[in-house]
GROMACS .gro file of C-alpha atoms in nm:
model
  234
    1MET     CA    1  12.464  16.381  12.578
    2LEU     CA    2  12.354  16.027  12.646
    3ILE     CA    3  12.065  15.886  12.451
    4TYR     CA    4  11.879  15.595  12.604
    5ILE     CA    5  11.694  15.359  12.372
    6GLN     CA    6  11.415  15.165  12.531
    7GLU     CA    7  11.420  14.801  12.420
    8LYS     CA    8  11.094  14.654  12.299
    9LYS     CA    9  10.991  14.377  12.533
   10ILE     CA   10  10.834  14.062  12.403
   11ASP     CA   11  10.582  13.917  12.644
   12GLY     CA   12  10.541  13.547  12.715
   13ASP     CA   13  10.229  13.507  12.501
   14THR     CA   14  10.401  13.655  12.196
   15MET     CA   15  10.704  13.428  12.237
   16SER     CA   16  10.477  13.128  12.281
   17LYS     CA   17  10.287  13.214  11.961
   18GLN     CA   18  10.614  13.254  11.769
   19LYS     CA   19  10.735  12.914  11.886
   20GLU     CA   20  10.402  12.754  11.801
   21GLY     CA   21  10.406  12.915  11.457
   22SER     CA   22  10.757  12.785  11.392
   23LYS     CA   23  10.655  12.439  11.509
   24ASN     CA   24  10.348  12.435  11.282
   25LEU     CA   25  10.557  12.551  10.985
   26ALA     CA   26  10.816  12.279  11.047
   27HIS     CA   27  10.537  12.021  11.068
   28PHE     CA   28  10.392  12.139  10.737
   29ILE     CA   29  10.729  12.142  10.561
   30TYR     CA   30  10.818  11.797  10.697
   31ASN     CA   31  10.494  11.641  10.572
   32ASP     CA   32  10.518  11.809  10.232
   33VAL     CA   33  10.882  11.716  10.173
   34LYS     CA   34  10.810  11.360  10.289
   35ARG     CA   35  10.516  11.344  10.045
   36LYS     CA   36  10.741  11.454   9.762
   37ILE     CA   37  10.994  11.187   9.855
   38MET     CA   38  10.727  10.915   9.877
   39THR     CA   39  10.581  11.005   9.537
   40LEU     CA   40  10.927  11.041   9.377
   41GLU     CA   41  10.878  11.411   9.306
   42LEU     CA   42  11.208  11.433   9.490
   43ALA     CA   43  11.398  11.155   9.318
   44PRO     CA   44  11.598  10.892   9.509
   45GLY     CA   45  11.959  11.007   9.537
   46SER     CA   46  11.882  11.373   9.461
   47SER     CA   47  12.037  11.644   9.677
   48LEU     CA   48  11.828  11.818   9.940
   49LYS     CA   49  11.990  12.148  10.034
   50GLU     CA   50  11.883  12.345  10.338
   51VAL     CA   51  11.887  12.676  10.153
   52GLU     CA   52  11.670  12.540   9.871
   53ILE     CA   53  11.407  12.411  10.114
   54SER     CA   54  11.408  12.747  10.292
   55GLN     CA   55  11.345  12.926   9.962
   56MET     CA   56  11.085  12.674   9.848
   57TYR     CA   57  10.870  12.731  10.158
   58ASP     CA   58  10.975  13.090  10.231
   59ALA     CA   59  11.096  12.975  10.572
   60SER     CA   60  11.391  13.059  10.794
   61ARG     CA   61  11.671  12.807  10.839
   62THR     CA   62  11.564  12.715  11.194
   63PRO     CA   63  11.246  12.513  11.114
   64VAL     CA   64  11.417  12.371  10.803
   65ARG     CA   65  11.701  12.231  11.014
   66GLU     CA   66  11.444  12.060  11.235
   67VAL     CA   67  11.276  11.916  10.927
   68ILE     CA   68  11.604  11.776  10.797
   69LYS     CA   69  11.682  11.618  11.135
   70GLU     CA   70  11.339  11.455  11.141
   71LEU     CA   71  11.366  11.328  10.782
   72MET     CA   72  11.708  11.186  10.861
   73PHE     CA   73  11.581  11.021  11.180
   74HIS     CA   74  11.305  10.847  10.982
   75SER     CA   75  11.551  10.740  10.708
   76PHE     CA   76  11.410  10.951  10.425
   77ILE     CA   77  11.735  11.140  10.375
   78GLU     CA   78  12.099  11.063  10.450
   79TYR     CA   79  12.429  11.249  10.453
   80LYS     CA   80  12.685  11.165  10.184
   81GLU     CA   81  13.042  11.290  10.203
   82GLY     CA   82  13.101  11.541   9.926
   83ARG     CA   83  12.732  11.569   9.837
   84GLY     CA   84  12.562  11.670  10.159
   85ASN     CA   85  12.205  11.559  10.234
   86ILE     CA   86  12.041  11.341   9.970
   87VAL     CA   87  11.711  11.155   9.938
   88CYS     CA   88  11.775  10.795  10.044
   89PRO     CA   89  11.823  10.581   9.731
   90LEU     CA   90  11.600  10.283   9.660
   91SER     CA   91  11.769   9.944   9.682
   92VAL     CA   92  11.687   9.577   9.720
   93ASP     CA   93  11.879   9.558  10.050
   94SER     CA   94  11.696   9.859  10.191
   95TYR     CA   95  11.359   9.720  10.086
   96ASN     CA   96  11.437   9.380  10.240
   97SER     CA   97  11.519   9.545  10.573
   98ILE     CA   98  11.193   9.743  10.567
   99PHE     CA   99  10.986   9.441  10.468
  100GLN     CA  100  11.135   9.215  10.736
  101LEU     CA  101  11.027   9.452  11.011
  102ARG     CA  102  10.692   9.536  10.855
  103SER     CA  103  10.604   9.169  10.811
  104VAL     CA  104  10.657   9.083  11.178
  105LEU     CA  105  10.467   9.389  11.303
  106GLU     CA  106  10.182   9.357  11.054
  107ILE     CA  107  10.112   8.994  11.142
  108LEU     CA  108  10.100   9.092  11.509
  109SER     CA  109   9.861   9.379  11.432
  110THR     CA  110   9.636   9.138  11.238
  111ARG     CA  111   9.626   8.904  11.536
  112LEU     CA  112   9.533   9.184  11.776
  113ALA     CA  113   9.278   9.333  11.536
  114THR     CA  114   9.108   8.993  11.504
  115ILE     CA  115   9.070   8.983  11.880
  116ASN     CA  116   8.975   9.347  11.944
  117TRP     CA  117   8.755   9.468  11.656
  118THR     CA  118   8.415   9.632  11.710
  119GLN     CA  119   8.120   9.678  11.474
  120LYS     CA  120   8.234  10.033  11.397
  121ASP     CA  121   8.573   9.897  11.296
  122MET     CA  122   8.415   9.647  11.059
  123VAL     CA  123   8.209   9.920  10.894
  124LYS     CA  124   8.526  10.121  10.823
  125LEU     CA  125   8.712   9.822  10.681
  126LYS     CA  126   8.423   9.722  10.456
  127GLU     CA  127   8.381  10.079  10.334
  128ASN     CA  128   8.750  10.089  10.249
  129ILE     CA  129   8.730   9.773  10.039
  130GLU     CA  130   8.422   9.903   9.858
  131LYS     CA  131   8.613  10.220   9.769
  132GLN     CA  132   8.895  10.004   9.633
  133LYS     CA  133   8.648   9.813   9.413
  134VAL     CA  134   8.494  10.135   9.281
  135LEU     CA  135   8.841  10.262   9.190
  136LEU     CA  136   8.898   9.958   8.969
  137GLN     CA  137   8.618  10.079   8.741
  138LYS     CA  138   8.786  10.417   8.690
  139ASP     CA  139   9.094  10.529   8.502
  140TYR     CA  140   9.429  10.421   8.639
  141ALA     CA  141   9.494  10.621   8.958
  142PRO     CA  142   9.801  10.482   9.138
  143LEU     CA  143   9.817  10.740   9.417
  144GLU     CA  144   9.449  10.702   9.501
  145PHE     CA  145   9.472  10.325   9.515
  146LEU     CA  146   9.792  10.322   9.719
  147ASN     CA  147   9.630  10.559   9.968
  148LEU     CA  148   9.331  10.325  10.003
  149ASP     CA  149   9.561  10.024  10.032
  150ARG     CA  150   9.756  10.197  10.305
  151GLU     CA  151   9.432  10.297  10.480
  152PHE     CA  152   9.320   9.931  10.492
  153HIS     CA  153   9.642   9.822  10.663
  154LYS     CA  154   9.643  10.128  10.886
  155LEU     CA  155   9.287  10.056  11.002
  156LEU     CA  156   9.392   9.706  11.106
  157VAL     CA  157   9.680   9.834  11.314
  158GLN     CA  158   9.459  10.100  11.474
  159ILE     CA  159   9.206   9.830  11.563
  160SER     CA  160   9.488   9.636  11.730
  161GLY     CA  161   9.476   9.892  12.011
  162ASN     CA  162   9.854   9.910  12.048
  163PRO     CA  163   9.974  10.271  12.002
  164TYR     CA  164  10.342  10.170  11.988
  165LEU     CA  165  10.264   9.929  11.706
  166CYS     CA  166  10.079  10.209  11.524
  167LYS     CA  167  10.378  10.439  11.547
  168GLN     CA  168  10.628  10.183  11.419
  169LEU     CA  169  10.411  10.066  11.131
  170GLU     CA  170  10.328  10.422  11.024
  171ASN     CA  171  10.691  10.472  10.929
  172MET     CA  172  10.706  10.132  10.756
  173TYR     CA  173  10.397  10.222  10.550
  174ASP     CA  174  10.562  10.548  10.440
  175HIS     CA  175  10.868  10.365  10.309
  176CYS     CA  176  10.668  10.083  10.150
  177PHE     CA  177  10.450  10.343   9.976
  178ARG     CA  178  10.757  10.481   9.799
  179TYR     CA  179  10.861  10.135   9.677
  180ASN     CA  180  10.506  10.048   9.570
  181TYR     CA  181  10.476  10.372   9.374
  182PHE     CA  182  10.815  10.320   9.211
  183CYS     CA  183  10.731   9.961   9.109
  184ASP     CA  184  10.385  10.045   8.968
  185PHE     CA  185  10.126   9.784   9.073
  186GLU     CA  186   9.858   9.848   8.812
  187ASN     CA  187   9.828   9.479   8.718
  188ARG     CA  188   9.802   9.370   9.081
  189TYR     CA  189   9.520   9.592   9.207
  190SER     CA  190   9.240   9.337   9.167
  191LEU     CA  191   9.452   9.066   9.332
  192ALA     CA  192   9.531   9.295   9.626
  193ILE     CA  193   9.162   9.371   9.678
  194ASN     CA  194   9.076   8.999   9.678
  195GLU     CA  195   9.349   8.937   9.935
  196HIS     CA  196   9.219   9.223  10.150
  197GLU     CA  197   8.872   9.069  10.139
  198ARG     CA  198   9.001   8.729  10.248
  199ILE     CA  199   9.189   8.887  10.538
  200LEU     CA  200   8.874   9.073  10.640
  201ASN     CA  201   8.662   8.756  10.624
  202PHE     CA  202   8.889   8.580  10.872
  203VAL     CA  203   8.917   8.886  11.097
  204VAL     CA  204   8.539   8.925  11.117
  205THR     CA  205   8.499   8.558  11.220
  206ARG     CA  206   8.778   8.605  11.477
  207ASN     CA  207   8.977   8.325  11.318
  208ILE     CA  208   9.318   8.436  11.443
  209PHE     CA  209   9.531   8.167  11.279
  210ALA     CA  210   9.365   8.199  10.936
  211ALA     CA  211   9.376   8.582  10.946
  212GLN     CA  212   9.748   8.575  11.024
  213GLU     CA  213   9.818   8.320  10.752
  214GLU     CA  214   9.621   8.522  10.497
  215MET     CA  215   9.816   8.834  10.591
  216LYS     CA  216  10.141   8.638  10.552
  217THR     CA  217  10.033   8.530  10.204
  218HIS     CA  218   9.932   8.885  10.112
  219LEU     CA  219  10.263   9.030  10.227
  220SER     CA  220  10.459   8.751  10.059
  221ASN     CA  221  10.286   8.822   9.727
  222ILE     CA  222  10.362   9.192   9.756
  223ASN     CA  223  10.723   9.121   9.848
  224SER     CA  224  10.779   8.887   9.554
  225GLU     CA  225  10.632   9.136   9.308
  226ILE     CA  226  10.838   9.427   9.437
  227LEU     CA  227  11.165   9.231   9.435
  228ILE     CA  228  11.105   9.123   9.075
  229ARG     CA  229  11.029   9.477   8.964
  230LEU     CA  230  11.317   9.631   9.160
  231ALA     CA  231  11.558   9.391   8.993
  232LYS     CA  232  11.434   9.513   8.654
  233LYS     CA  233  11.412   9.885   8.728
  234LEU     CA  234  11.716   9.959   8.944
   0.00000   0.00000   0.00000
């Protein structure tokens, strides 16, 4: 006697929802793992195994593989023979490469922002600086300050109006965040805020040359401080 088993059909809507759910999960895992790398919760040089990530987020291997590919593409992890995937180590050479590209792009974004800003943009920038000043009166909060610092620079690049510039600098900011957090800038917060204010003053008067020069000075100061601290801590 033959027994026929009717296969359960999955309609198009169900398949679409499954794919969307997997995509959303991969997006969540990517952002959370990246956050842990940026804040050193996942230490530089530590191993990052696919099975461990799957267990950590109760996820199948498929979205985790996509996450690893994306993290590798954006230079947060790398493959080492004999060790597998590891969190990219911190190094002076790596930082120099990141800074060189960031510096060129950031000065361009400052130029474009000086030309293109609107009143709404100025309100956001001024609010950001006020939040930075308020933070100085509170207990030491490195993550909160670094987020506000990043927001200031990110606002400038958004004001530039160049979406390709935004995309490139977003990745640079992620990597610089990790180095800033590692180096600990507690004694430089007030200086950074003063530099932000000077940049803003030249942007608001549409003084392109002065705004660019002030940004160059700001970035140069950051770069010098990080290189000194990296030399001591690595």
